[in-house]
Every structure is written in structure tokens, then in C-alpha cells.
Short mmCIF file of C-alpha atoms and ligand atoms in Angstrom, two decimals:
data_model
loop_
_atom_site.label_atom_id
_atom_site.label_comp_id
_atom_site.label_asym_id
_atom_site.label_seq_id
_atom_site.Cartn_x
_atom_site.Cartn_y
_atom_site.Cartn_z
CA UNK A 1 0.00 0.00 0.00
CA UNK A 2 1.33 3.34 -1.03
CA UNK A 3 2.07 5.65 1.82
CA UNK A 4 -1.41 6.97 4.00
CA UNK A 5 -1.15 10.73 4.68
CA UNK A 6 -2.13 11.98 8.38
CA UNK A 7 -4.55 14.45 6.87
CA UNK A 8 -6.07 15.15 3.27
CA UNK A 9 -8.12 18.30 2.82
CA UNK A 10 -11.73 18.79 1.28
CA UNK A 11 -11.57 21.49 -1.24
CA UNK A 12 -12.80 20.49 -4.38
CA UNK A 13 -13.32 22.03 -7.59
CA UNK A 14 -16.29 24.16 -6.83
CA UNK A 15 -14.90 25.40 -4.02
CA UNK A 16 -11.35 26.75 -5.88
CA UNK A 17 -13.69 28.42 -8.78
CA UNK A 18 -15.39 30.18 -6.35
CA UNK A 19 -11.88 31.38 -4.91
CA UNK A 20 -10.59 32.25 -8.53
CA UNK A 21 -13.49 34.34 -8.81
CA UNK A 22 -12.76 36.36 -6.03
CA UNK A 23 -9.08 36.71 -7.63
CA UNK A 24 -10.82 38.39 -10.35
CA UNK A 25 -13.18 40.29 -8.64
CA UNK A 26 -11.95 43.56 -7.01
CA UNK A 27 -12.41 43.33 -3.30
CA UNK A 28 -10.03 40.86 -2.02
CA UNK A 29 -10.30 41.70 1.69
CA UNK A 30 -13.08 41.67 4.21
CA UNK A 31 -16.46 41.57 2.23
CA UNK A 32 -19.51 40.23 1.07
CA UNK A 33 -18.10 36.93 0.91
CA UNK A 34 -16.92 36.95 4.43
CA UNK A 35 -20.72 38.76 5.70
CA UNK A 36 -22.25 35.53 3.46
CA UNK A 37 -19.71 32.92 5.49
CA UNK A 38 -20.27 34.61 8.75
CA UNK A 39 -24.09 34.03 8.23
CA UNK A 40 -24.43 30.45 7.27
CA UNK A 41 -21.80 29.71 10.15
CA UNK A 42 -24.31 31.37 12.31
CA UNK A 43 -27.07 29.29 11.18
CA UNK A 44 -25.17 26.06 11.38
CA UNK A 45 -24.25 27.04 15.21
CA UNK A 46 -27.81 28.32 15.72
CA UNK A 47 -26.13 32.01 17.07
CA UNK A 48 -26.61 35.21 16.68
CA UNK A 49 -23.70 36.61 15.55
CA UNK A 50 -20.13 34.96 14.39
CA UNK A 51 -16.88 37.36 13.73
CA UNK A 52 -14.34 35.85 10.51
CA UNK A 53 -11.39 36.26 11.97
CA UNK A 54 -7.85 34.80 10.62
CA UNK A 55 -7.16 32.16 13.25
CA UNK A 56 -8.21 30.26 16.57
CA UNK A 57 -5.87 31.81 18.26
CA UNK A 58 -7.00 35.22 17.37
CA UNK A 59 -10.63 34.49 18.11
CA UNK A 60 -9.34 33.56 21.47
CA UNK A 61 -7.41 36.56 22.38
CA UNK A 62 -9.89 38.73 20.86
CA UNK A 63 -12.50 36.49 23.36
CA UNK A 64 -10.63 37.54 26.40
CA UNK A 65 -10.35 41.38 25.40
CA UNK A 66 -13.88 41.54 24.71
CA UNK A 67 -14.32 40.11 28.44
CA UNK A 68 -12.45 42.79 29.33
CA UNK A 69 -9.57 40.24 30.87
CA UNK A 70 -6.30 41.61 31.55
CA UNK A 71 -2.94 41.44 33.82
CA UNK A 72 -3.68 40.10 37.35
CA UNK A 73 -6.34 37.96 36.31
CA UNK A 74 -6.37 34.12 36.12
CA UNK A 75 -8.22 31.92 33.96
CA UNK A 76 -8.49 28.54 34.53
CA UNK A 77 -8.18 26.31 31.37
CA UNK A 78 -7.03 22.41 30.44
CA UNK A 79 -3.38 21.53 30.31
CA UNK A 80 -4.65 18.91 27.65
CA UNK A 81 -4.91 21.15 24.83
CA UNK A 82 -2.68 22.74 21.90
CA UNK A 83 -0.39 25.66 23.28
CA UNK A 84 -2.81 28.06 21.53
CA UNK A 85 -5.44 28.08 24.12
CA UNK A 86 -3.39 29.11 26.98
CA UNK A 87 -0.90 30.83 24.62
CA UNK A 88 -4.36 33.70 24.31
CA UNK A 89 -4.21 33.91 28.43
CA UNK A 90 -0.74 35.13 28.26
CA UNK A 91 -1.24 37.40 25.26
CA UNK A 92 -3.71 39.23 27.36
CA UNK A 93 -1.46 39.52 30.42
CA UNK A 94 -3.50 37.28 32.29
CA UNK A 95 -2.27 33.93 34.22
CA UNK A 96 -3.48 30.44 32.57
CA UNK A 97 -4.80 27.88 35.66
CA UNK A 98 -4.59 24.48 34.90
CA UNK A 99 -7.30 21.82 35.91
CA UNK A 100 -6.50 18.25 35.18
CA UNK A 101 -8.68 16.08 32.70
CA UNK A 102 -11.34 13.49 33.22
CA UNK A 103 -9.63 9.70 32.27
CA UNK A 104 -12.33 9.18 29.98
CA UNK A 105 -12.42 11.86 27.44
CA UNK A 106 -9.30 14.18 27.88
CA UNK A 107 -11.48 17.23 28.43
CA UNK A 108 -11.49 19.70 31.42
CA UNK A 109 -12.55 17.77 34.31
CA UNK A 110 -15.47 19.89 35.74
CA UNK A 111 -15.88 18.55 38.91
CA UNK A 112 -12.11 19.74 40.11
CA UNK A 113 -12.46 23.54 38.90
CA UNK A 114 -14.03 24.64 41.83
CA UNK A 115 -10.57 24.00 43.66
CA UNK A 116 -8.89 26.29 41.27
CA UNK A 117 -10.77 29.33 41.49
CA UNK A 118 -9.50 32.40 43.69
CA UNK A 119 -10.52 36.06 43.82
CA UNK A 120 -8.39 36.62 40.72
CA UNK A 121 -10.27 34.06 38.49
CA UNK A 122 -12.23 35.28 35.67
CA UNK A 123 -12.61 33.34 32.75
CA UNK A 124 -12.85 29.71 32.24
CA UNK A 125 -11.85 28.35 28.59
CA UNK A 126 -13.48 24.94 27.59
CA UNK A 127 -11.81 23.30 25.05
CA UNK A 128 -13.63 20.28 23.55
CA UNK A 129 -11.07 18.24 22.50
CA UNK A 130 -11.00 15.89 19.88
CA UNK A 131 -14.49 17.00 18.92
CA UNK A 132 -16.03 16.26 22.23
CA UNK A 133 -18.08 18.63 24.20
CA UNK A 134 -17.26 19.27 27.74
CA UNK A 135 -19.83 19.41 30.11
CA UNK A 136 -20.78 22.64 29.25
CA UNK A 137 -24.21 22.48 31.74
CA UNK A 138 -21.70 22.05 34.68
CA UNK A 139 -19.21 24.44 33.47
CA UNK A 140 -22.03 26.89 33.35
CA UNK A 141 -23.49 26.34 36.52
CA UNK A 142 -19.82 26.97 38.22
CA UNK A 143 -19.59 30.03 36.46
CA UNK A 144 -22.54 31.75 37.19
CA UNK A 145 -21.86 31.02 41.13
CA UNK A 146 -18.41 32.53 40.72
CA UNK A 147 -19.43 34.98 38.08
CA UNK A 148 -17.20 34.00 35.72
CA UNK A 149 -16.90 34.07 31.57
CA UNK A 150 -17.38 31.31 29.32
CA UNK A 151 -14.86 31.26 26.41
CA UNK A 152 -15.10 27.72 24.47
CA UNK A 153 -11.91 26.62 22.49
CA UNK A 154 -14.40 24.70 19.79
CA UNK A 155 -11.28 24.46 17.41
CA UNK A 156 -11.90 20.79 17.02
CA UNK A 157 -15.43 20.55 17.60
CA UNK A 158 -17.72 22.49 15.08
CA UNK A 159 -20.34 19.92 14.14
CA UNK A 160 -20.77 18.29 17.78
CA UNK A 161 -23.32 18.89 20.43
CA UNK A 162 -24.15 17.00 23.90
CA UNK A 163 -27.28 17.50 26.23
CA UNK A 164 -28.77 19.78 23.35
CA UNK A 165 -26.18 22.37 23.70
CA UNK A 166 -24.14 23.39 20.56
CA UNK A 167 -20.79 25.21 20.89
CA UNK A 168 -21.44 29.37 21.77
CA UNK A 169 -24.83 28.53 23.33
CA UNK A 170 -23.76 28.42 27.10
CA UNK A 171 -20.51 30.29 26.64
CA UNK A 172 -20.19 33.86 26.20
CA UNK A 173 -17.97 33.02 22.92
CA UNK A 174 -16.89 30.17 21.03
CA UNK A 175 -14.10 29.96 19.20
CA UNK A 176 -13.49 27.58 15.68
CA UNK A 177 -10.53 27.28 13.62
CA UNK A 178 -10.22 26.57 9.75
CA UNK A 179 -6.44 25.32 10.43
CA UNK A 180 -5.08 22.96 7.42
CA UNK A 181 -6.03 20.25 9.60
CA UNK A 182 -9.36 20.78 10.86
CA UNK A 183 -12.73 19.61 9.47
CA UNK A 184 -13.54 22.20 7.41
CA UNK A 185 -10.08 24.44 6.34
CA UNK A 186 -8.81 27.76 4.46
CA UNK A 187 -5.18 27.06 5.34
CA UNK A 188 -5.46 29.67 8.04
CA UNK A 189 -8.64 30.53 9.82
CA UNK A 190 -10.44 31.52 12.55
CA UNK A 191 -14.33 32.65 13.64
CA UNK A 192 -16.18 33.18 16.96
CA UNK A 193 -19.62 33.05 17.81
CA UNK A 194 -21.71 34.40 19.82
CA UNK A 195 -25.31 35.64 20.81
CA UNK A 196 -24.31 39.14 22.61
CA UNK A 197 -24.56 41.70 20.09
CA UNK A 198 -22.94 44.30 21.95
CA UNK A 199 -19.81 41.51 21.66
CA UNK A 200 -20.50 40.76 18.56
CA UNK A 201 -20.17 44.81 17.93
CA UNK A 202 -17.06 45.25 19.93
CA UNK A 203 -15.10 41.97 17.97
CA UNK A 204 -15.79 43.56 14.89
CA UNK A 205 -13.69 46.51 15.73
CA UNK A 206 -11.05 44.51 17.76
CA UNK A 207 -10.74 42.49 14.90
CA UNK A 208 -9.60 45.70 12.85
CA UNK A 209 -7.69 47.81 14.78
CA UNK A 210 -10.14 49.24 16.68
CA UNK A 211 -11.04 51.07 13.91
CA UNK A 212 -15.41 52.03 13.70
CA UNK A 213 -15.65 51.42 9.96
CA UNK A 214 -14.34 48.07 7.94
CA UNK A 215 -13.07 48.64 4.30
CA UNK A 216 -16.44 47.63 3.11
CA UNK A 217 -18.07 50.10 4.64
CA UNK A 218 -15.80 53.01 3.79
CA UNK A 219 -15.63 52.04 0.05
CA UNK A 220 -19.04 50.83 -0.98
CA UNK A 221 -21.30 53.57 0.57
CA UNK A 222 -20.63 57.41 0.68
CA UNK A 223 -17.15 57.98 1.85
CA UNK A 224 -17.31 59.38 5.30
CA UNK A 225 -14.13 59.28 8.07
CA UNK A 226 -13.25 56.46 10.36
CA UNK A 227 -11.89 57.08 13.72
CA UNK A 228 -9.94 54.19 15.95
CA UNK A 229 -12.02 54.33 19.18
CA UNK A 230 -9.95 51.50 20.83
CA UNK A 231 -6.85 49.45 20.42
CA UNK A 232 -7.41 46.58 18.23
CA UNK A 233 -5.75 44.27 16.73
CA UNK A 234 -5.29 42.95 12.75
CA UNK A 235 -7.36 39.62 12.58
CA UNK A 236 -9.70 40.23 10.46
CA UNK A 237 -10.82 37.57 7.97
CA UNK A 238 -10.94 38.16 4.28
CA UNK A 239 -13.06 37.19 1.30
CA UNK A 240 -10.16 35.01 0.18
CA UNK A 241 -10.22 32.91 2.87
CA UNK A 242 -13.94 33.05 2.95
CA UNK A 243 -14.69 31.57 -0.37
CA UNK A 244 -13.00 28.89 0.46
CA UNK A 245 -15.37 28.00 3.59
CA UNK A 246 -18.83 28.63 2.05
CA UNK A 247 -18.87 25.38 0.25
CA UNK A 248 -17.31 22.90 2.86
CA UNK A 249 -20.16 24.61 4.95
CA UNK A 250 -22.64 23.21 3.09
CA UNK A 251 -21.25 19.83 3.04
CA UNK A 252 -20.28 19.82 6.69
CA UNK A 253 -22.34 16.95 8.09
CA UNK A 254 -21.62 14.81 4.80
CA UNK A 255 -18.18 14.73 5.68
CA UNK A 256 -19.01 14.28 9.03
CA UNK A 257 -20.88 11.15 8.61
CA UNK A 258 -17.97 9.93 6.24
CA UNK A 259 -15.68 10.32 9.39
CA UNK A 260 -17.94 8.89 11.81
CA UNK A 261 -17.84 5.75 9.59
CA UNK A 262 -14.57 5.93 9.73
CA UNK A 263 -14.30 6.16 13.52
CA UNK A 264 -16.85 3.55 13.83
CA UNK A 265 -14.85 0.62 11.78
CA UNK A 266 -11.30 2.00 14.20
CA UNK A 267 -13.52 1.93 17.06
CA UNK A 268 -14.71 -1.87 16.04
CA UNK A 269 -11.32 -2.93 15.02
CA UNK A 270 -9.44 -1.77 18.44
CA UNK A 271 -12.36 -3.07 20.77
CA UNK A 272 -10.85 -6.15 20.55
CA UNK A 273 -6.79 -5.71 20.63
CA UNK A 274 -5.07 -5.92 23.90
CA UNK A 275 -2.91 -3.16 25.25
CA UNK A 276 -4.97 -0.35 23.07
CA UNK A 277 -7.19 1.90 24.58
CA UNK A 278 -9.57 4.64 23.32
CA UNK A 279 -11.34 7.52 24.82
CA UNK A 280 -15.02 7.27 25.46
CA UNK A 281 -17.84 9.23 23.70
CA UNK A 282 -19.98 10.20 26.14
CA UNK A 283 -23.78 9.82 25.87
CA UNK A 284 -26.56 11.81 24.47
CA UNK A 285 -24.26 13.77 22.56
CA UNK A 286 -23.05 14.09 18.83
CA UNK A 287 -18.75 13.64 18.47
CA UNK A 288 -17.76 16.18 15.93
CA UNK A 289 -15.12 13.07 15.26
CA UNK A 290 -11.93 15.50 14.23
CA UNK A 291 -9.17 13.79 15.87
CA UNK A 292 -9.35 9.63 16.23
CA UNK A 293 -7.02 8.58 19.02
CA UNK A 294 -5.36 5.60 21.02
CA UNK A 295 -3.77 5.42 24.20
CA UNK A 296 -0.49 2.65 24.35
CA UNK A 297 2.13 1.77 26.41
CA UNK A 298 3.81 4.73 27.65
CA UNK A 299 7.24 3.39 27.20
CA UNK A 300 6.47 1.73 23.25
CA UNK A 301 4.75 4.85 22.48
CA UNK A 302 7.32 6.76 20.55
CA UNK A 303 8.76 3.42 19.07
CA UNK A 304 5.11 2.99 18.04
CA UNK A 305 5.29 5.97 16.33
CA UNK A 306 8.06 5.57 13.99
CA UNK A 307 7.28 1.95 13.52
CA UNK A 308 4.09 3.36 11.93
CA UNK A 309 6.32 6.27 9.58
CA UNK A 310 8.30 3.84 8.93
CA UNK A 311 5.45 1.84 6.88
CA UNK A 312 4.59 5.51 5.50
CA UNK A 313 1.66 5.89 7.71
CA UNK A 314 1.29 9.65 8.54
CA UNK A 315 0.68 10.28 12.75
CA UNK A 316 0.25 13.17 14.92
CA UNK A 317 0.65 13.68 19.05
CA UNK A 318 -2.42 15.24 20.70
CA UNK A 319 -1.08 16.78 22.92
CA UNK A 320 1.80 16.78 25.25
CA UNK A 321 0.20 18.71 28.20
CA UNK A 322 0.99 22.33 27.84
CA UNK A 323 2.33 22.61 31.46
CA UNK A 324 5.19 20.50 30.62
CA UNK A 325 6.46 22.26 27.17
CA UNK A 326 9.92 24.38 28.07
CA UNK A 327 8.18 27.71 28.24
CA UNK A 328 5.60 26.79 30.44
CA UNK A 329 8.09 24.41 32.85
CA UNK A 330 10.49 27.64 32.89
CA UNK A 331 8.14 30.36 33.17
CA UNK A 332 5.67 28.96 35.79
CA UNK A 333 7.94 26.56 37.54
CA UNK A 334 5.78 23.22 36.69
CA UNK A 335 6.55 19.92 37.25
CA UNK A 336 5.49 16.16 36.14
CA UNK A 337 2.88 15.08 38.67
CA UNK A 338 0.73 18.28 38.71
CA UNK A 339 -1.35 17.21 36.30
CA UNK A 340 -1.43 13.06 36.37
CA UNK A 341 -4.18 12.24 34.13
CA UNK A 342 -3.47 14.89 31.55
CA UNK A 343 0.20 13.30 31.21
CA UNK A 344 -1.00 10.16 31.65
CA UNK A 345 -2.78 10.95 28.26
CA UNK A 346 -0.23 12.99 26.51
CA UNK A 347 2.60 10.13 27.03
CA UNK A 348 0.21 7.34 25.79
CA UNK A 349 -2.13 8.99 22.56
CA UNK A 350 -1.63 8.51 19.27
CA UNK A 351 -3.08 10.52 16.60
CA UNK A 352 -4.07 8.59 13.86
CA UNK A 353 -5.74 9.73 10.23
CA UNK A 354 -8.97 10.72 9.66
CA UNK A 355 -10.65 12.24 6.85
CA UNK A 356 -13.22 11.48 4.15
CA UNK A 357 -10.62 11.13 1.76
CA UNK A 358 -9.33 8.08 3.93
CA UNK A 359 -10.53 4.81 2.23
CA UNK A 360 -11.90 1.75 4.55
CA UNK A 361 -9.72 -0.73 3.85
CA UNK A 362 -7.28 2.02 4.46
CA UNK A 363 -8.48 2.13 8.14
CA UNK A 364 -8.13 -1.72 8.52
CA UNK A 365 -4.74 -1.73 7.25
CA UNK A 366 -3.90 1.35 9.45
CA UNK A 367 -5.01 -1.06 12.77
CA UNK A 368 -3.04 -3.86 11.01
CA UNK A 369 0.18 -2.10 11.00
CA UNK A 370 -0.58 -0.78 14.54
CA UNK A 371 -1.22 -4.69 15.44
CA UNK A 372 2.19 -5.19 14.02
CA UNK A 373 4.14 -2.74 15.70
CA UNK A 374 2.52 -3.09 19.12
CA UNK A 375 4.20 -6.43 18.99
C1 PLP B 401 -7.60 22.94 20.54
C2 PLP B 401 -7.00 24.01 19.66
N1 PLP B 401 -7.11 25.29 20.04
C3 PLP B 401 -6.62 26.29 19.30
C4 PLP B 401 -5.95 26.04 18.12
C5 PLP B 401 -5.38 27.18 17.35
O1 PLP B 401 -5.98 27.28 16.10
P1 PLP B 401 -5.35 28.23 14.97
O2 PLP B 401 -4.21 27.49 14.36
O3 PLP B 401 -6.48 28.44 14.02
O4 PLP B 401 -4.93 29.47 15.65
C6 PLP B 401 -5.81 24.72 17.68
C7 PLP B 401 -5.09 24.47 16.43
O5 PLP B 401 -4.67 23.44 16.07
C8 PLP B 401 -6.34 23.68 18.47
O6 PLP B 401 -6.20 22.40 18.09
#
């Protein structure tokens, strides 16, 4: 079998002649293609509002400013996430708090943020990892005790739902990424949702600079001045970008249910092997099935790794816990054991591929060459 790539995107044909046309057309930047993206993504999240900006990351940061979150204040967050998420804290001058994960599902473990919280907390970020919501009804009741924000890191999870909550519908934003890897992708990519206009309003202008008018509107209507009421930033996303979302929009849950069949047949396949483990979906809830992992022997893991290159299968590492990177070990002083089960996790998973693209007996000779290698 030639070699499997870890990820193959979705644009198609349509999708790049809609792009080209926006290469000939004359407003490349934020536009009508970006107002008609933001809309349908608004409609698929069932929210009021969602800002295009030009990453995850930005929507994040832009998040906490809009929360008015700043030096001296702590926000607690999962170590068992990419470095983005609690990258944003620190580009806000605030402190990222780490609460370990639940064994099952890698994601925040709700129960334990209560012991986190101090005077100084203020935000809590979510992040539904994998594609799995947290348990955003518990998460919200421990907020509104404290009085805290809601910021959801849904960079992995746009098509999921659990206990008939969607992403951005307890949280005061939610934040998506169009990364080259994720479910639906312009390369780069970011948006946020949310149903508070007035935040809606504000992320608009911190998406720009600050600045009260976007291109759009000082070059399609009556020219009239802008002025830069507050300090923004430039995240802004642009009809580029855009075009290339509007059609993988529409065929979101296709793919979706090409993935879950995917998942399904790994799912059926590793049920039965010995010394392979894989994280639970949880019940009355809908997996938006981005990342398919397994959890191995700590000390084969790496070997398992390379044995898997090596027979040009293409593998990722979701996550190493962001407490223990360099910058987070030097800067904040942390050591292994603060966070057991997140570590636990990030020395044992595996990332393997999943995409539409992937065939099935693709998938079954992916488990065989993990069979083999295990061994
Ligand atoms: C959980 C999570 N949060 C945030 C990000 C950052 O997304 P972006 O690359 O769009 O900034 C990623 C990207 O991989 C992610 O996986």
C-alpha cells in the first residue's frame, strides 16, 4: 500500500472556482463573501452573531479582550490542549490555571475547577477536545456562582453537540478554527460566535484595529471618516479565505458522517486488541469526530510511532500537556505530577488519520500495521 497521509483536505473544484473568482473580482479583503460565510456559520451554530477572523488563536485573544480580561487575572483552562489556548491567556497579560482532565475523554474535568478558582479568576476556557463537548451544563453552573466568563476553544469541535447544547450557546464566545487540519479548512482561519450583540459589535472593531468602519463600509457607501475608538488588533478575515469555507459549509455533516464511519470501523477494530485503549464518547451527545485517538504503552509509544512512519503511515501527538512544554516548565515553575491524568494521556495517545478522503480498507490496514508494531 502506497504511503497513508495523516490528513487530506476537502476542497474540491467548486470550491477553488469560487476562490478564482474572487481573484478576479476587485475586493479581495473583508467583504460580502466573508458577511455571506459569517451568516451560514451562524445558522449552522444556531447564534446570533459569528466574527471571521484569521485564526483560533486570534478568536481567542480577541474572546478575552472583549471580556475585558487583563494582567492580574487568572483563567483557569485544560493543560490537555494545543499551546494556543493558553498561549491567548498570556497574550492578554493574564495567568493560565490548569485543571487536570477526566480519564475518559481528555477534556477539562469539571468537577475539580471549583478548587482552582481564587478572587483573581475570571474566565474559564473549555476546550472540547477531539471534537467532544465538555460538560458545558456544569461548566455553566460553576460560572454563574463565581461569576465567571465562558470562552469555548471549539477548534476541534464544530459539528458536535451533547445534552442539546451546541458550541457558543452556554458560553459567552466560542471559538473555531479553519487550520489545514481541521474539518472544514482555508489554510489559516479563525471565527467566533456568539449571541451578545454588543460583543458581537465590539469583535468587529477589535478584529480591525479598533477602527469604527471596515473597508467595506468606507468604500461601498458614501465615503465618510473612520476614527480608531480603541486598540485593536489585525485579525480580520478576508473574502479570500472566505470563499473557500462557504462550500465545505454546506457539506459539513456529509463529511461528518464519512468520518464517523470511519471512527466507527477504528472503534470496532481496536475493541478487541489488547494493550490499546480509546477515549469514550460520552452519551446523548453528537462527536464532531476530528481527531481519532489511542492510548499505548507509555514506554512503546514513541517506538510505536516511527514503527508506523516507517510503513509511511502519517501520525500526529495530541497533545503533550501544555504545562510541561519548556516555556511553560520555565516560566511557571511546573513539574510532572501536577497534572497526572493529563500526562498520563499525553505520554500514551496517538493521533491517527482521519478524513473522508481516507478509504476503509485504508483504516483496517492502518489497525493492522498498529497490530504489528505493538508487537
Ligand atoms: C484545541 C486548539 N485550540 C486552538 C488552536 C489554534 O488554532 P489556529 O491554528 O487556528 O490558531 C488549535 C489548532 O490546532 C487547536 O487544536
Amino acid at each position: 500500500m502506497e504511503s497513508i497521509q495523516f490528513f487530506r483536505h476537502n476542497i474540491d473544484a467548486a470550491d477553488i472556482e469560487r476562490t478564482i473568482s474572487v481573484l478576479h473580482s476587485v475586493f479581495l479583503t473583508t467583504g460580502s463573501i466573508v458577511a455571506e460565510f459569517e451568516k451560514e456559520f451562524s445558522f449552522y451554530l444556531k447564534s446570533q452573531e459569528t466574527i471571521g477572523v484569521s485564526s483560533c488563536t486570534a478568536a481567542l485573544h480577541l474572546s478575552l479582550l472583549a471580556c475585558g480580561i487583563g494582567p492580574g487575572d487568572e483563567v483557569i483552562t485544560t493543560p490537555m490542549s494545543f499551546c494556543a489556548t493558553a498561549n491567548s491567556i498570556l497574550h492578554i497579560g493574564a495567568v493560565p490555571v490548569f485543571v487536570d482532565v477526566e480519564k475518559e475523554t481528555g477534556n477539562i474535568n469539571a468537577d475539580l475547577i471549583d478548587l482552582a478558582i481564587t478572587d483573581k479568576t475570571k474566565a474559564i476556557i473549555a476546550v472540547h477536545l477531539y471534537g467532544q463537548m465538555c460538560d458545558m451544563h456544569k461548566i455553566h453552573k460553576i460560572a454563574q456562582k463565581h461569576n465567571l466568563f465562558i470562552i469555548e476553544d471549539a477548534a476541534h469541535c464544530i459539528e458536535g453537540h451533547r445534552d442539546n447544547i451546541k458550541p457558543g450557546q452556554l458560553g459567552h464566545t466560542a471559538c473555531f478554527s479553519f487550520y489545514a487540519t481541521k474539518n472544514i479548512t482555508s489554510g489559516e482561519g479563525g471565527a467566533i460566535v456568539t449571541n451578545d450583540k454588543k460583543k458581537a459589535e465590539l469583535l468587529k472593531m477589535l478584529r480591525n484595529h479598533g477602527i469604527d468602519k471596515a473597508a467595506a463600509d468606507r468604500y461601498t457607501k458614501r465615503y465618510s471618516h473612520w476614527d480608531m475608538p480603541i486598540l485593536g488588533w489585525k485579525y480580520n478575515m478576508d473574502n479570500i479565505h472566505a470563499s473557500l469555507l462557504t462550500g465545505q459549509l454546506k457539506r459539513i455533516d456529509l463529511l461528518w458522517e464519512r468520518r464517523n464511519h470511519l471512527w466507527n470501523l477504528y472503534e470496532d477494530h481496536f475493541k478487541s486488541l489488547k494493550g490499546i485503549d480509546v477515549l469514550k464518547t460520552v452519551s446523548n451527545s453528537k462527536h464532531a469526530r476530528h481527531l481519532f485517538t489511542i492510548l499505548v504503552n507509555p514506554k512503546k509509544r514513541d517506538h510505536i510511532l516511527w514503527g508506523l512512519q516507517e510503513k509511511g503511515i502519517g501520525v500526529a501527538v495530541n497533545y503533550r500537556p501544555i504545562h510541561l512544554l519548556q516555556y511553560y516548565k520555565e516560566t511557571f515553575g511546573y513539574e510532572r505530577g501536577a497534572f497526572p491524568v493529563a500526562e498520563d494521556i499525553g505520554d500514551r495517545t496517538i493521533s491517527l488519520p482521519l478524513y473522508p478522503k481516507l478509504t476503509d480498507k485504508e483504516v483496517t490496514y492502518i489497525v493492522g500495521m498498529v497490530q504489528n508494531v505493538v508487537k
